[in-house]
PDB file of C-alpha atoms in Angstrom:
ATOM      1  CA  MET A1189       8.276 -20.834 -31.009  1.00 80.00           C
ATOM      2  CA  SER A1190      12.195 -21.469 -30.124  1.00 94.00           C
ATOM      3  CA  TYR A1191      14.143 -19.709 -28.216  1.00 97.00           C
ATOM      4  CA  ASP A1192      15.288 -16.709 -28.943  1.00 98.00           C
ATOM      5  CA  PRO A1193      19.123 -15.588 -27.898  1.00 98.00           C
ATOM      6  CA  ALA A1194      18.105 -11.800 -28.384  1.00 98.00           C
ATOM      7  CA  ASN A1195      16.002 -11.628 -24.940  1.00 98.00           C
ATOM      8  CA  ILE A1196      16.823  -9.646 -22.477  1.00 98.00           C
ATOM      9  CA  PHE A1197      18.198 -11.677 -19.875  1.00 99.00           C
ATOM     10  CA  ALA A1198      20.127 -14.010 -22.555  1.00 99.00           C
ATOM     11  CA  ARG A1199      21.578 -10.258 -23.261  1.00 99.00           C
ATOM     12  CA  ILE A1200      22.068 -10.046 -19.123  1.00 99.00           C
ATOM     13  CA  LEU A1201      24.131 -13.172 -19.427  1.00 99.00           C
ATOM     14  CA  ARG A1202      26.459 -12.215 -22.115  1.00 98.00           C
ATOM     15  CA  GLY A1203      26.577  -8.750 -19.921  1.00 98.00           C
ATOM     16  CA  GLU A1204      25.168  -6.751 -22.873  1.00 98.00           C
ATOM     17  CA  ILE A1205      22.600  -5.060 -20.215  1.00 97.00           C
ATOM     18  CA  PRO A1206      23.667  -4.413 -17.068  1.00 97.00           C
ATOM     19  CA  ALA A1207      21.987  -5.867 -14.072  1.00 98.00           C
ATOM     20  CA  TYR A1208      22.105  -5.412  -9.742  1.00 98.00           C
ATOM     21  CA  VAL A1209      23.635  -9.031  -9.946  1.00 98.00           C
ATOM     22  CA  ILE A1210      23.118 -10.517  -6.402  1.00 98.00           C
ATOM     23  CA  GLU A1211      25.374 -14.255  -7.505  1.00 98.00           C
ATOM     24  CA  ASP A1212      26.903 -15.596 -10.448  1.00 98.00           C
ATOM     25  CA  THR A1213      27.577 -19.158 -10.128  1.00 98.00           C
ATOM     26  CA  ASP A1214      28.193 -21.692 -12.809  1.00 99.00           C
ATOM     27  CA  HIS A1215      24.753 -22.217 -13.966  1.00 99.00           C
ATOM     28  CA  THR A1216      22.539 -19.510 -12.356  1.00 99.00           C
ATOM     29  CA  LEU A1217      22.404 -15.868 -12.660  1.00 99.00           C
ATOM     30  CA  THR A1218      20.765 -14.336  -9.471  1.00 99.00           C
ATOM     31  CA  PHE A1219      19.661 -10.257  -9.618  1.00 99.00           C
ATOM     32  CA  MET A1220      17.019  -7.653  -9.176  1.00 98.00           C
ATOM     33  CA  ASP A1221      13.913  -7.295 -10.657  1.00 97.00           C
ATOM     34  CA  ILE A1222      13.624  -3.825 -12.351  1.00 96.00           C
ATOM     35  CA  MET A1223      10.580  -3.357 -12.126  1.00 94.00           C
ATOM     36  CA  PRO A1224       9.985  -5.165  -8.865  1.00 94.00           C
ATOM     37  CA  LYS A1225       6.829  -5.924  -6.955  1.00 92.00           C
ATOM     38  CA  ALA A1226       8.555  -5.143  -3.274  1.00 93.00           C
ATOM     39  CA  ASP A1227      11.670  -4.753  -1.915  1.00 95.00           C
ATOM     40  CA  GLY A1228      14.133  -7.646  -2.083  1.00 97.00           C
ATOM     41  CA  HIS A1229      12.628  -8.798  -5.498  1.00 97.00           C
ATOM     42  CA  ALA A1230      14.954 -10.849  -6.762  1.00 98.00           C
ATOM     43  CA  LEU A1231      15.151 -12.936 -10.129  1.00 99.00           C
ATOM     44  CA  VAL A1232      16.588 -16.555 -10.743  1.00 99.00           C
ATOM     45  CA  ILE A1233      18.082 -17.086 -13.832  1.00 99.00           C
ATOM     46  CA  PRO A1234      19.455 -20.473 -15.736  1.00 99.00           C
ATOM     47  CA  LYS A1235      22.589 -19.873 -17.941  1.00 99.00           C
ATOM     48  CA  GLU A1236      21.118 -22.454 -20.101  1.00 99.00           C
ATOM     49  CA  GLY A1237      19.139 -20.836 -22.699  1.00 98.00           C
ATOM     50  CA  ALA A1238      15.089 -22.375 -22.299  1.00 99.00           C
ATOM     51  CA  ARG A1239      12.119 -20.442 -23.058  1.00 99.00           C
ATOM     52  CA  ASN A1240      10.632 -21.918 -20.233  1.00 98.00           C
ATOM     53  CA  ILE A1241      10.043 -24.641 -17.412  1.00 98.00           C
ATOM     54  CA  PHE A1242       9.155 -27.643 -20.327  1.00 98.00           C
ATOM     55  CA  GLU A1243      12.270 -26.592 -22.451  1.00 98.00           C
ATOM     56  CA  ILE A1244      15.513 -27.113 -19.879  1.00 98.00           C
ATOM     57  CA  SER A1245      17.055 -29.866 -19.076  1.00 98.00           C
ATOM     58  CA  ASP A1246      17.012 -31.589 -15.874  1.00 98.00           C
ATOM     59  CA  GLU A1247      20.072 -31.084 -14.635  1.00 99.00           C
ATOM     60  CA  ALA A1248      19.823 -27.646 -15.521  1.00 99.00           C
ATOM     61  CA  LEU A1249      16.774 -26.975 -13.295  1.00 99.00           C
ATOM     62  CA  GLN A1250      18.494 -29.049 -10.209  1.00 99.00           C
ATOM     63  CA  HIS A1251      20.975 -26.192 -10.113  1.00 99.00           C
ATOM     64  CA  VAL A1252      18.124 -22.737 -11.288  1.00 99.00           C
ATOM     65  CA  ILE A1253      15.472 -24.704  -7.937  1.00 99.00           C
ATOM     66  CA  THR A1254      19.301 -25.318  -5.614  1.00 99.00           C
ATOM     67  CA  GLN A1255      20.178 -21.163  -6.269  1.00 99.00           C
ATOM     68  CA  VAL A1256      15.815 -20.220  -5.816  1.00 99.00           C
ATOM     69  CA  LYS A1257      16.136 -22.026  -2.537  1.00 99.00           C
ATOM     70  CA  ARG A1258      19.134 -20.231  -1.232  1.00 98.00           C
ATOM     71  CA  VAL A1259      17.613 -16.879  -2.998  1.00 98.00           C
ATOM     72  CA  ALA A1260      14.829 -16.989  -0.558  1.00 98.00           C
ATOM     73  CA  ARG A1261      16.385 -18.539   2.466  1.00 98.00           C
ATOM     74  CA  ALA A1262      19.055 -15.266   2.225  1.00 98.00           C
ATOM     75  CA  ALA A1263      15.169 -13.396   1.474  1.00 98.00           C
ATOM     76  CA  GLN A1264      14.023 -14.503   4.784  1.00 96.00           C
ATOM     77  CA  ARG A1265      17.155 -13.281   6.101  1.00 96.00           C
ATOM     78  CA  ALA A1266      17.445  -9.974   4.300  1.00 96.00           C
ATOM     79  CA  TYR A1267      13.861  -9.231   4.877  1.00 96.00           C
ATOM     80  CA  PRO A1268      12.177 -10.951   8.846  1.00 94.00           C
ATOM     81  CA  GLY A1269       9.174 -11.156   9.541  1.00 90.00           C
ATOM     82  CA  LYS A1270       8.016 -11.168   5.543  1.00 92.00           C
ATOM     83  CA  GLY A1271       6.966 -14.373   3.736  1.00 95.00           C
ATOM     84  CA  ILE A1272       8.303 -15.515   0.843  1.00 97.00           C
ATOM     85  CA  ARG A1273       6.568 -16.012  -2.735  1.00 96.00           C
ATOM     86  CA  VAL A1274       8.504 -18.308  -5.547  1.00 97.00           C
ATOM     87  CA  ILE A1275       6.493 -17.466  -8.997  1.00 97.00           C
ATOM     88  CA  GLN A1276       8.026 -19.235 -12.186  1.00 98.00           C
ATOM     89  CA  LEU A1277       5.441 -18.344 -15.480  1.00 97.00           C
ATOM     90  CA  ASN A1278       5.021 -20.710 -18.768  1.00 98.00           C
ATOM     91  CA  GLY A1279       3.960 -19.352 -21.554  1.00 97.00           C
ATOM     92  CA  SER A1280       2.107 -15.713 -22.814  1.00 95.00           C
ATOM     93  CA  GLU A1281      -1.225 -17.241 -21.548  1.00 96.00           C
ATOM     94  CA  ALA A1282       0.342 -17.598 -17.657  1.00 96.00           C
ATOM     95  CA  GLY A1283       1.350 -14.090 -17.750  1.00 94.00           C
ATOM     96  CA  GLN A1284       5.411 -14.833 -19.017  1.00 96.00           C
ATOM     97  CA  SER A1285       7.052 -12.181 -20.614  1.00 96.00           C
ATOM     98  CA  VAL A1286      10.316 -12.706 -21.250  1.00 98.00           C
ATOM     99  CA  PHE A1287      10.610 -16.134 -22.468  1.00 98.00           C
ATOM    100  CA  HIS A1288      13.487 -17.271 -20.562  1.00 99.00           C
ATOM    101  CA  LEU A1289      12.899 -19.490 -18.050  1.00 99.00           C
ATOM    102  CA  HIS A1290      13.144 -17.476 -14.765  1.00 99.00           C
ATOM    103  CA  PHE A1291      11.780 -17.601 -11.004  1.00 99.00           C
ATOM    104  CA  HIS A1292      11.125 -14.504  -9.341  1.00 98.00           C
ATOM    105  CA  VAL A1293      11.588 -14.619  -5.278  1.00 98.00           C
ATOM    106  CA  ILE A1294       9.766 -11.803  -3.639  1.00 97.00           C
ATOM    107  CA  PRO A1295       9.552 -10.888  -0.192  1.00 97.00           C
ATOM    108  CA  SER A1296       5.354 -10.420   0.782  1.00 94.00           C
ATOM    109  CA  ALA A1297       4.111  -9.180   3.901  1.00 85.00           C
ATOM    110  CA  ASP A1298       0.050  -9.555   4.719  1.00 73.00           C
ATOM    111  CA  GLY A1299      -1.910  -7.486   2.736  1.00 65.00           C
ATOM    112  CA  MET A1300       0.191  -7.689  -0.383  1.00 64.00           C
ATOM    113  CA  ASN A1301      -2.508  -8.502  -3.379  1.00 61.00           C
ATOM    114  CA  PHE A1302      -0.613  -7.464  -6.888  1.00 58.00           C
ATOM    115  CA  GLY A1303      -1.002  -8.254  -9.958  1.00 60.00           C
ATOM    116  CA  PHE A1304       1.700  -9.364 -11.927  1.00 59.00           C
ATOM    117  CA  HIS A1305       4.441  -7.604 -14.121  1.00 57.00           C
ATOM    118  CA  GLY A1306       4.156  -3.978 -14.986  1.00 55.00           C
ATOM    119  CA  GLY A1307       4.381  -1.590 -12.632  1.00 62.00           C
ATOM    120  CA  ALA A1308       7.335   1.719 -11.940  1.00 74.00           C
ATOM    121  CA  ALA A1309      10.689   0.811 -12.069  1.00 82.00           C
ATOM    122  CA  ALA A1310      12.604   1.678  -9.491  1.00 85.00           C
ATOM    123  CA  ASP A1311      15.467   3.595  -8.508  1.00 89.00           C
ATOM    124  CA  GLU A1312      18.999   3.057  -8.956  1.00 92.00           C
ATOM    125  CA  LYS A1313      19.686   3.371  -4.799  1.00 93.00           C
ATOM    126  CA  SER A1314      16.537   1.198  -4.095  1.00 91.00           C
ATOM    127  CA  LEU A1315      18.186  -1.578  -6.592  1.00 92.00           C
ATOM    128  CA  LYS A1316      21.955  -1.078  -5.577  1.00 92.00           C
ATOM    129  CA  GLU A1317      20.986  -1.555  -1.227  1.00 93.00           C
ATOM    130  CA  ASN A1318      18.348  -4.061  -2.232  1.00 89.00           C
ATOM    131  CA  ALA A1319      21.184  -6.103  -3.918  1.00 92.00           C
ATOM    132  CA  GLN A1320      23.543  -5.693  -1.209  1.00 94.00           C
ATOM    133  CA  ARG A1321      20.671  -6.668   1.107  1.00 92.00           C
ATOM    134  CA  LEU A1322      20.351 -10.378  -0.165  1.00 91.00           C
ATOM    135  CA  LYS A1323      23.754 -10.243  -1.111  1.00 92.00           C
ATOM    136  CA  GLN A1324      24.946  -9.697   2.564  1.00 94.00           C
ATOM    137  CA  ALA A1325      22.209 -12.502   3.435  1.00 91.00           C
ATOM    138  CA  LEU A1326      23.786 -15.095   1.113  1.00 90.00           C
ATOM    139  CA  ALA A1327      27.284 -14.623   2.759  1.00 92.00           C
ATOM    140  CA  THR A1328      25.918 -15.844   5.598  1.00 91.00           C
ATOM    141  CA  LEU A1329      24.482 -19.311   4.199  1.00 88.00           C
ATOM    142  CA  ALA A1330      26.446 -22.575   4.822  1.00 66.00           C
TER     143      ALA A1330
END
């Protein structure tokens, strides 16, 4: 299977589909997951088209993982007292449902035992508030 430039994340990158963007860098886009597992559930994607971690260039992956770490730090500040889950899936057998490499950054508390994917979509107000909370925390990072 080859990379499909019509996937939803590629369409978000091109501005064809709206997203609650937290940060847009030269190499990555960070935005809210519209079906979050918790408040502050963000996605970090590369601007390079790659289905999974095996297809992305090493240079692009370095930019992505640096951004993942930044967003995880921001989530720690924005959601004190929470642990931070960083999740990345490769292939449908592993649960990947959008075939554009992406990392989930999810503030988590004890007892949060959730399956992956599916669930209810978040309301617009909640997405905006959580995006703003993470943006403010990112602005405080050096």
